[in-house]
mmCIF file of C-alpha atoms and ligand atoms in Angstrom:
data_model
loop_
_atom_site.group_PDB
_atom_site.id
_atom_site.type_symbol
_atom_site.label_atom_id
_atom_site.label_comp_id
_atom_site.label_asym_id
_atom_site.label_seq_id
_atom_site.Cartn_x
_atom_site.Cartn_y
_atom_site.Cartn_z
ATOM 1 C CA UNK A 217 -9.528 -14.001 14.363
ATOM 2 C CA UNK A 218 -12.099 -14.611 11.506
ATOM 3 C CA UNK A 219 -10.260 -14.730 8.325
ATOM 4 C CA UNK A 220 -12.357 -15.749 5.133
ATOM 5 C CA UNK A 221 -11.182 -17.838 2.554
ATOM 6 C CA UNK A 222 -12.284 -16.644 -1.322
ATOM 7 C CA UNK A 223 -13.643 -18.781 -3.566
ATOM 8 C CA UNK A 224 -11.944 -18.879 -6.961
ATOM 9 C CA UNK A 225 -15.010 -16.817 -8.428
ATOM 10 C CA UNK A 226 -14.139 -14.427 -5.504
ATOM 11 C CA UNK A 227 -10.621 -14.251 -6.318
ATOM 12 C CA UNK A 228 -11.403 -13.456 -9.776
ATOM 13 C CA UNK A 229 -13.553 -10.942 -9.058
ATOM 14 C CA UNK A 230 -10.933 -9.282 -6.805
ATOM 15 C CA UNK A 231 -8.268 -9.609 -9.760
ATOM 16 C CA UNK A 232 -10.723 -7.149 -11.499
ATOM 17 C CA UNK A 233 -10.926 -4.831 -8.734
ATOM 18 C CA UNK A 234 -7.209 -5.104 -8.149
ATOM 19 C CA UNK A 235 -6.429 -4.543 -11.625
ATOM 20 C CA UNK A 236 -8.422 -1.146 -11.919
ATOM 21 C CA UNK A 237 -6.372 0.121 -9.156
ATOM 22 C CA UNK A 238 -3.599 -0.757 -10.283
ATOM 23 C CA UNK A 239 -4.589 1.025 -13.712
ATOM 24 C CA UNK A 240 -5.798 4.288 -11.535
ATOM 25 C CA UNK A 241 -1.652 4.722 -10.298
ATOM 26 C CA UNK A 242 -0.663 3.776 -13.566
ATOM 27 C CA UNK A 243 -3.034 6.305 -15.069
ATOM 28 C CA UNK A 244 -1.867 9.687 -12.851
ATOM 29 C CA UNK A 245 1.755 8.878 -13.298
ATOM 30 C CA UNK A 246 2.469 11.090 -16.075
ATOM 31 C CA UNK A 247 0.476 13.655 -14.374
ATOM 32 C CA UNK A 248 2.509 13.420 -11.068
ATOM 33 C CA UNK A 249 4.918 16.641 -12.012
ATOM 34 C CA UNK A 250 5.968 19.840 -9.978
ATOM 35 C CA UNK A 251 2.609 22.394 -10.139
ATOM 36 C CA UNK A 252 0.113 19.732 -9.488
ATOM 37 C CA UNK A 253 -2.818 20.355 -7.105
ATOM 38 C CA UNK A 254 -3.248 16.969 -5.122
ATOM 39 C CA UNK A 255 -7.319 17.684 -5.146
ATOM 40 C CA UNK A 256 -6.753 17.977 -8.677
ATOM 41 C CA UNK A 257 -5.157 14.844 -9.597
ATOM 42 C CA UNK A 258 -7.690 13.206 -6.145
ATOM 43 C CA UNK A 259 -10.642 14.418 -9.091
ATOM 44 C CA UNK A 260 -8.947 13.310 -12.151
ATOM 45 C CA UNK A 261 -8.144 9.763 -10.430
ATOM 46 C CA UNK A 262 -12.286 9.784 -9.593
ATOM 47 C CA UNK A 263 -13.028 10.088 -12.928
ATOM 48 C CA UNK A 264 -11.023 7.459 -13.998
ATOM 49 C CA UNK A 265 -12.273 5.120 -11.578
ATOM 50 C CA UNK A 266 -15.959 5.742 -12.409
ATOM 51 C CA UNK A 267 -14.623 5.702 -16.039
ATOM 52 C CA UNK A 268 -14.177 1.880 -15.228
ATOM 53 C CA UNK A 269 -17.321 1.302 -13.164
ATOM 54 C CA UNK A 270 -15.977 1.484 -9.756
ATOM 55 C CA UNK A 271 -16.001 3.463 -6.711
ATOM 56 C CA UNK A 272 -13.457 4.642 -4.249
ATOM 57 C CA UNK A 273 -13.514 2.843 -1.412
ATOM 58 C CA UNK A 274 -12.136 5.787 0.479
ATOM 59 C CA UNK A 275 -14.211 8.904 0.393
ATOM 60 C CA UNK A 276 -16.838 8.600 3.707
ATOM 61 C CA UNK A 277 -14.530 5.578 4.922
ATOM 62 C CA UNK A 278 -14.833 6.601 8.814
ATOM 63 C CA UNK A 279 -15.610 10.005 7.412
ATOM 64 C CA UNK A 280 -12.782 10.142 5.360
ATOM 65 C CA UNK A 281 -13.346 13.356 2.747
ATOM 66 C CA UNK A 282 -11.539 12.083 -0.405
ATOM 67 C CA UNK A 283 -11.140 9.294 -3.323
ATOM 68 C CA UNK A 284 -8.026 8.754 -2.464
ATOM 69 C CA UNK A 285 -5.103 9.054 -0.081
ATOM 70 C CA UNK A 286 -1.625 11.162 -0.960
ATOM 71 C CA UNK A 287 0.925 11.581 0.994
ATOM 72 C CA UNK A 288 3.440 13.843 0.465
ATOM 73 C CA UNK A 289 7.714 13.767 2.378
ATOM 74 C CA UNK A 290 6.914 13.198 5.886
ATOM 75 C CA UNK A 291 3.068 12.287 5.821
ATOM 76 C CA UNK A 292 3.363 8.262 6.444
ATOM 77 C CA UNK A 293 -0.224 7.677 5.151
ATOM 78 C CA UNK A 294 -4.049 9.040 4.801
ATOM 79 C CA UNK A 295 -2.704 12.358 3.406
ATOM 80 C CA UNK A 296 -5.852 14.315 2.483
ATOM 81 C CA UNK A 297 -5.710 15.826 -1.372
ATOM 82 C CA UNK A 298 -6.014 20.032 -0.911
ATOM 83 C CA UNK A 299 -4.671 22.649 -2.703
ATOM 84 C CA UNK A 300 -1.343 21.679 -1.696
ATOM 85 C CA UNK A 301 1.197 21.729 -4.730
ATOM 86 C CA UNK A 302 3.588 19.158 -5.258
ATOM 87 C CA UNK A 303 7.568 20.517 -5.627
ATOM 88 C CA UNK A 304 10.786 18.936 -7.047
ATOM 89 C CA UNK A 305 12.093 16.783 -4.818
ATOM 90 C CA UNK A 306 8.681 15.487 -3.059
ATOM 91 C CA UNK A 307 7.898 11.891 -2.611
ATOM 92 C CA UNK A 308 4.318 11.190 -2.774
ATOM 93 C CA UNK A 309 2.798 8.254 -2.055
ATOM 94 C CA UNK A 310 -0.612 7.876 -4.338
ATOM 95 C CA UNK A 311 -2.610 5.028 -2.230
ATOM 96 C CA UNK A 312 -5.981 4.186 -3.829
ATOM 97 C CA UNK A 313 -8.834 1.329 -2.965
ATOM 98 C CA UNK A 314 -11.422 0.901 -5.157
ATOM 99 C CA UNK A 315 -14.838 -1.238 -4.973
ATOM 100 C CA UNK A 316 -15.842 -3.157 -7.863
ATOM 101 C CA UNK A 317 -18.740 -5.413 -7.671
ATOM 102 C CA UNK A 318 -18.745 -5.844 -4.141
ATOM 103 C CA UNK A 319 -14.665 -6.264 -4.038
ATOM 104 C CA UNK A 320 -12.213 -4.612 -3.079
ATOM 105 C CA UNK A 321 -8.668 -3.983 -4.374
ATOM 106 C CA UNK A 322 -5.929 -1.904 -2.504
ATOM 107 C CA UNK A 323 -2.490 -0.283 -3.497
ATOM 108 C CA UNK A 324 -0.061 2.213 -3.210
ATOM 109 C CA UNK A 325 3.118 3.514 -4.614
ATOM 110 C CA UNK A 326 6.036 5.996 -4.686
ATOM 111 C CA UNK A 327 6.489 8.765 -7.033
ATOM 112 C CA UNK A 328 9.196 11.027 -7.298
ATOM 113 C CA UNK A 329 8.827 14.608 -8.256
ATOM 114 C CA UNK A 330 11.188 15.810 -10.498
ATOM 115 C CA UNK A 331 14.894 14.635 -8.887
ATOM 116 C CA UNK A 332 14.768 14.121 -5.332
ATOM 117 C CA UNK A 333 17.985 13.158 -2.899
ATOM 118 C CA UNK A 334 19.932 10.285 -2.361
ATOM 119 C CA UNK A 335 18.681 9.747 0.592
ATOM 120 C CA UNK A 336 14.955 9.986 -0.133
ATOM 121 C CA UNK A 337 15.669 7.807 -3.442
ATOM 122 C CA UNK A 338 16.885 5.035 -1.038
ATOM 123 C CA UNK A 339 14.146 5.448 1.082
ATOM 124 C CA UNK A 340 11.674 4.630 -2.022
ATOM 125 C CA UNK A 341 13.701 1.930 -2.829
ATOM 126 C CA UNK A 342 13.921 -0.071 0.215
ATOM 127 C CA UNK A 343 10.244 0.358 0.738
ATOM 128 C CA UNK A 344 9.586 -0.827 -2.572
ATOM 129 C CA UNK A 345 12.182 -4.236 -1.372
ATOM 130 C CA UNK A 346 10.357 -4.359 1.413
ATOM 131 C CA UNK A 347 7.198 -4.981 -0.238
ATOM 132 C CA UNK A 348 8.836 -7.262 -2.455
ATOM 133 C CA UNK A 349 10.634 -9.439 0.292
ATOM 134 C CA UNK A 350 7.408 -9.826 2.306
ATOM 135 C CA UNK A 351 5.261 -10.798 -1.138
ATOM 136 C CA UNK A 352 7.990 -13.657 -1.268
ATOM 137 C CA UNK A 353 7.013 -14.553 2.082
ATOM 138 C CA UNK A 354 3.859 -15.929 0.652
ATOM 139 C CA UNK A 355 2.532 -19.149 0.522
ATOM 140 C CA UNK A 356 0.007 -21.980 1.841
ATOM 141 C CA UNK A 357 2.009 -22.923 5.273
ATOM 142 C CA UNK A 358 3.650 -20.292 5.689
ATOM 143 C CA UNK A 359 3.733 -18.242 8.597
ATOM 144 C CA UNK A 360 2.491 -14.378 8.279
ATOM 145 C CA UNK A 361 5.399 -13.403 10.846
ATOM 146 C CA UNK A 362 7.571 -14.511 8.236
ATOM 147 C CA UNK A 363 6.457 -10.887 6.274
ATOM 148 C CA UNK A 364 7.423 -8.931 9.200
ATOM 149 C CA UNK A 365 10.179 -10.479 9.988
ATOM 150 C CA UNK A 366 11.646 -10.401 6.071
ATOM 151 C CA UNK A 367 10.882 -6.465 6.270
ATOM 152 C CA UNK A 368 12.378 -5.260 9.613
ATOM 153 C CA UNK A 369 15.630 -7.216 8.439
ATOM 154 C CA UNK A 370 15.921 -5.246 4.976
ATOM 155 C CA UNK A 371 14.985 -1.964 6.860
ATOM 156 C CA UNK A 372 17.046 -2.377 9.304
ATOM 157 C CA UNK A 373 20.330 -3.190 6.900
ATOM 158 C CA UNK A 374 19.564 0.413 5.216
ATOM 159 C CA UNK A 375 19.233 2.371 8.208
ATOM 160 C CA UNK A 376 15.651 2.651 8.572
ATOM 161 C CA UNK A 377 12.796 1.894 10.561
ATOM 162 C CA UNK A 378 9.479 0.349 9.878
ATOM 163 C CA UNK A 379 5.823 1.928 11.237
ATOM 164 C CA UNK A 380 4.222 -0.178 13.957
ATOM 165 C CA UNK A 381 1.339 1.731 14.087
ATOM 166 C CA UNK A 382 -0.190 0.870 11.091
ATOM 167 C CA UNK A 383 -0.573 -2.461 9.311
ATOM 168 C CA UNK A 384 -1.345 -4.301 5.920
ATOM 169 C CA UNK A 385 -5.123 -5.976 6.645
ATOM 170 C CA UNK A 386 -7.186 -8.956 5.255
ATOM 171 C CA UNK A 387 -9.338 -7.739 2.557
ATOM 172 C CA UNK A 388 -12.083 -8.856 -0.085
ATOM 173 C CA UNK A 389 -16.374 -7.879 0.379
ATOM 174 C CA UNK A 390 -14.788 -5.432 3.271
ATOM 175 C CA UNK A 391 -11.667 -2.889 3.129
ATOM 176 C CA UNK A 392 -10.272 -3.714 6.381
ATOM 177 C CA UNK A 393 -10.783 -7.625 7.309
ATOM 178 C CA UNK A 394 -8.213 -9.846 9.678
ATOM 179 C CA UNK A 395 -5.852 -10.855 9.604
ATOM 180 C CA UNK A 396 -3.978 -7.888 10.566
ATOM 181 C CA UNK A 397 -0.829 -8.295 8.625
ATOM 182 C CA UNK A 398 2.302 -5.895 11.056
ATOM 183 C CA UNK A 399 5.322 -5.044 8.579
ATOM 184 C CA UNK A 400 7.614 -4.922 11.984
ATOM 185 C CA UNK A 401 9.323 -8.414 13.227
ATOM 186 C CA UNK A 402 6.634 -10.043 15.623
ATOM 187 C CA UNK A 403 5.509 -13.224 16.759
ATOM 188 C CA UNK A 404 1.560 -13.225 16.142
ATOM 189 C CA UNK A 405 1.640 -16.512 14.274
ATOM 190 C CA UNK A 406 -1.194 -17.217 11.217
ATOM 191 C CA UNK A 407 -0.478 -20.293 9.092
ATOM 192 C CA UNK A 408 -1.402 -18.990 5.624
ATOM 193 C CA UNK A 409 -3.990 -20.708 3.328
ATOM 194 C CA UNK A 410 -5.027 -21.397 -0.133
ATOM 195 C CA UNK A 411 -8.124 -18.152 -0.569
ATOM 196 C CA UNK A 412 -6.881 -16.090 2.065
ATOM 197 C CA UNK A 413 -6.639 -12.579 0.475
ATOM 198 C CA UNK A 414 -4.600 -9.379 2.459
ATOM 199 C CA UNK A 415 -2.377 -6.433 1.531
ATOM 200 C CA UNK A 416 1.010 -5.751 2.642
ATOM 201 C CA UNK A 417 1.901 -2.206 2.612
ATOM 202 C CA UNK A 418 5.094 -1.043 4.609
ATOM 203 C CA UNK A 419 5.690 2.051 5.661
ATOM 204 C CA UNK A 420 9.162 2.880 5.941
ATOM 205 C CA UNK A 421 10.289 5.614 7.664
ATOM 206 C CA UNK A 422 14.114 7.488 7.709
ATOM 207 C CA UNK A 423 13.882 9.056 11.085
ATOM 208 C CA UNK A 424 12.110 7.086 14.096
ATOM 209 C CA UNK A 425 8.880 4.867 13.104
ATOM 210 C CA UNK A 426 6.949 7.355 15.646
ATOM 211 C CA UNK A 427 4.164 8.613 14.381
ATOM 212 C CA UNK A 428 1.550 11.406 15.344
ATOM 213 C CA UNK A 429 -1.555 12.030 13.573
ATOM 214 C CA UNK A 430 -2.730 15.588 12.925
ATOM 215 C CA UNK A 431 -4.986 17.132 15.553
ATOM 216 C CA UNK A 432 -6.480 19.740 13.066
ATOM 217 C CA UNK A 433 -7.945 17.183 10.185
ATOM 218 C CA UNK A 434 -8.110 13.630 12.649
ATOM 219 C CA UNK A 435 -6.426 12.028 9.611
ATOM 220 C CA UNK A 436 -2.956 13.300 8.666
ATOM 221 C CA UNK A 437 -0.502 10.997 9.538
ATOM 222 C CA UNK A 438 2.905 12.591 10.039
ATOM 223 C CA UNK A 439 6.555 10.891 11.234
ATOM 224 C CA UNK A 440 7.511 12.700 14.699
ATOM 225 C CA UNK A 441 10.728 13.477 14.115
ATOM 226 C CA UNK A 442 9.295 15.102 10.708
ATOM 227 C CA UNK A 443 11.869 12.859 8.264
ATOM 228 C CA UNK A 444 11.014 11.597 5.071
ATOM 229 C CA UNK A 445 8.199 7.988 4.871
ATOM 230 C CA UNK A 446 7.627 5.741 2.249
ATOM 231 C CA UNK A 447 5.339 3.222 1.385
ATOM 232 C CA UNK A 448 4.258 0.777 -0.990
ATOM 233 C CA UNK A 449 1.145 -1.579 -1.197
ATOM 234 C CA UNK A 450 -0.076 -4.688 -2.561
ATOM 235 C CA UNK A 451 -3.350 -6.867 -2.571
ATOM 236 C CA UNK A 452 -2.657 -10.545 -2.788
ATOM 237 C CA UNK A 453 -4.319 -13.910 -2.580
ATOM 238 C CA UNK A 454 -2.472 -17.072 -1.272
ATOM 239 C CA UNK A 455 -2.288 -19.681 -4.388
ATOM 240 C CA UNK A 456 -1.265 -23.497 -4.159
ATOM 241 C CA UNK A 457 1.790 -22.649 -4.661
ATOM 242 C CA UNK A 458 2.434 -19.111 -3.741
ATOM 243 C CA UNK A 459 0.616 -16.004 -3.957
ATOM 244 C CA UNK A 460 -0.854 -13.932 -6.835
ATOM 245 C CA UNK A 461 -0.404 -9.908 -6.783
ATOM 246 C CA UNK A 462 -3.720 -8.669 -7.740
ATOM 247 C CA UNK A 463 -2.288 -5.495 -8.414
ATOM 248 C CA UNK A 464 0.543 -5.584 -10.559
ATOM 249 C CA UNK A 465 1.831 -2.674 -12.368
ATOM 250 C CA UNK A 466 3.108 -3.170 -16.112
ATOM 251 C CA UNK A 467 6.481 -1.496 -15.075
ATOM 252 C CA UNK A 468 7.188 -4.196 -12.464
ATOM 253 C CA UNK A 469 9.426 -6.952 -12.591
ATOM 254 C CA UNK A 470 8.056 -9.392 -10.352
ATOM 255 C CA UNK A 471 5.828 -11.824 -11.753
ATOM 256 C CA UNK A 472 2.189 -11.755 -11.395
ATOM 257 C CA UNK A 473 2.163 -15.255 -10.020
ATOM 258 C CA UNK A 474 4.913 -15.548 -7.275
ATOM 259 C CA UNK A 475 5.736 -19.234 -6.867
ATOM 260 C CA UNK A 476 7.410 -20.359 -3.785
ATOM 261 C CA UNK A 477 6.600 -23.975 -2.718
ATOM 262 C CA UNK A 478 10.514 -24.507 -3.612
ATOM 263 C CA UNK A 479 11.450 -23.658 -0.396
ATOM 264 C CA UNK A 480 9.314 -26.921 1.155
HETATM 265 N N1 LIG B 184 -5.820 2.552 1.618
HETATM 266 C C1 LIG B 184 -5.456 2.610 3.021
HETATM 267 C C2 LIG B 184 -4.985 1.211 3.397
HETATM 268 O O1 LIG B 184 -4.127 0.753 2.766
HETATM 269 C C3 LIG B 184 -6.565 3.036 3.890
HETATM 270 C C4 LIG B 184 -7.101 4.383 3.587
HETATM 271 S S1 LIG B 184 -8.457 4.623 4.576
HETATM 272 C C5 LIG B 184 -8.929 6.183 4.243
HETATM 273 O O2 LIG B 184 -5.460 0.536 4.230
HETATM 274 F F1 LIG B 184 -10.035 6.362 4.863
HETATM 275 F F2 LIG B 184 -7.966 6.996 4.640
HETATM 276 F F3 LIG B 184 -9.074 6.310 2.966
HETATM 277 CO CO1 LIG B 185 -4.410 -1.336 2.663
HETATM 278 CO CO1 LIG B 186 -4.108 1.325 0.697
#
């Protein structure tokens, strides 16, 4: 395991790449309606990003073809924009990583189309908990199976299940660096440090957390069982006394800076 610790120049620099992406969600929210193409708003999200004088971290990733990643009902993640149209009821996860002078920022969230069901509502909300509860998780000494653990408990008291195929991931000068950060109650121990930067992204799934990836495009995630997934992602750094979200959304109510040194 080689996990880097970022300077504070580093971690500013990240805040800016962070805070683009968190702009680019922000930005295609009002355009997230029934009708829309998903290459269409995969284009208009572009723009905007080279609008602020990044890149997408995304398109030729491993050969990825895109900007960005949407995944729509039962896609878990890397759902490839096409001439797909989104319908009442879908919930789309919008996950986009930009690069910004040399740094990366990475994150996702839900959106609902129109009115969707209970059921799918709940879904989005106890991904977006889950997320939350493993952010709290946080700090310098901590333990990074504390975020896995936190998750699988609030996913497990609603009835879901949590992916173990995929995983939240150290990041900074490179998308995916260690640690490798599993949203699913484990015991690979990391004491957490001061600089160390990572995402935590659960995917949260109604059905089974099985997962098969499409055969046709190499990239389509879907759940087996074909039920509903949800996700929601974060970049963070650890602080002295907590952790920073790098890519906070105006219509949250967390705070940027998470402090949680109480519990020591
Ligand atoms: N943004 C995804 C993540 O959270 C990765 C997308 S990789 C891509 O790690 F190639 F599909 F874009
Ligand atoms: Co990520
Ligand atoms: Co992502």
């Amino acid at each position: 395991m080689d996990i880097t610790l970022k300077s504070a120049a580093e971690i500013a620099q990240m805040r800016e790449a962070g805070r683009i992406a968190a702009g680019v969600l922000e930005f295609i929210g009002p355009h997230m309606l029934p009708g829309a193409v998903t290459l269409e708003l995969d284009e208009m999200m572009n723009d905007y990003i080279q609008k602020q004088g990044a890149v997408s971290a995304d398109l030729g990733y491993h050969g990825y073809p895109r900007y960005t990643c949407i995944s729509v009902n039962e896609v878990v993640c890397h759902g490839i924009p096409s001439t797909h149209r989104l319908r009442r009821g879908d919930i789309v996860n919008v996950d986009i990583t930009v690069i910004k002078d040399g740094m990366h920022g990475d994150t996702s969230k839900m959106f609902i189309i129109g009115e969707t069901s209970l059921r799918s509502r709940k879904l989005c909300e106890c991904a977006q908990q889950c997320l939350y509860a493993g952010i709290r998780e946080v700090y310098p000494g901590a333990d990074l199976t504390q975020i896995g653990n936190a998750i699988q408990k609030i996913a497990d008291k609603a009835g879901f299940s949590v992916v173990r195929d995929y995983c939240g991931h150290g990041i900074g000068r490179h998308f995916h660096e260690d640690p490798q950060v599993l949203h699913y109650r484990n015991q690979q121990s990391v004491i957490l440090q001061e600089g160390m930067t990572f995402t935590i992204e659960p995917m949260i799934n109604a059905g089974t957390w099985k997962c098969k990836i499409s055969k046709k495009d190499g990239w389509t995630v879907t759940t087996a069982d074909h039920q509903p997934s949800a996700q929601w992602e974060h970049t963070l750094a650890v602080t002295a006394d907590g952790c920073e979200i790098l890519t906070l959304r105006g219509e949250e109510k967390i705070p940027q800076h998470v402090v949680n040194l109480t519990k020591h």
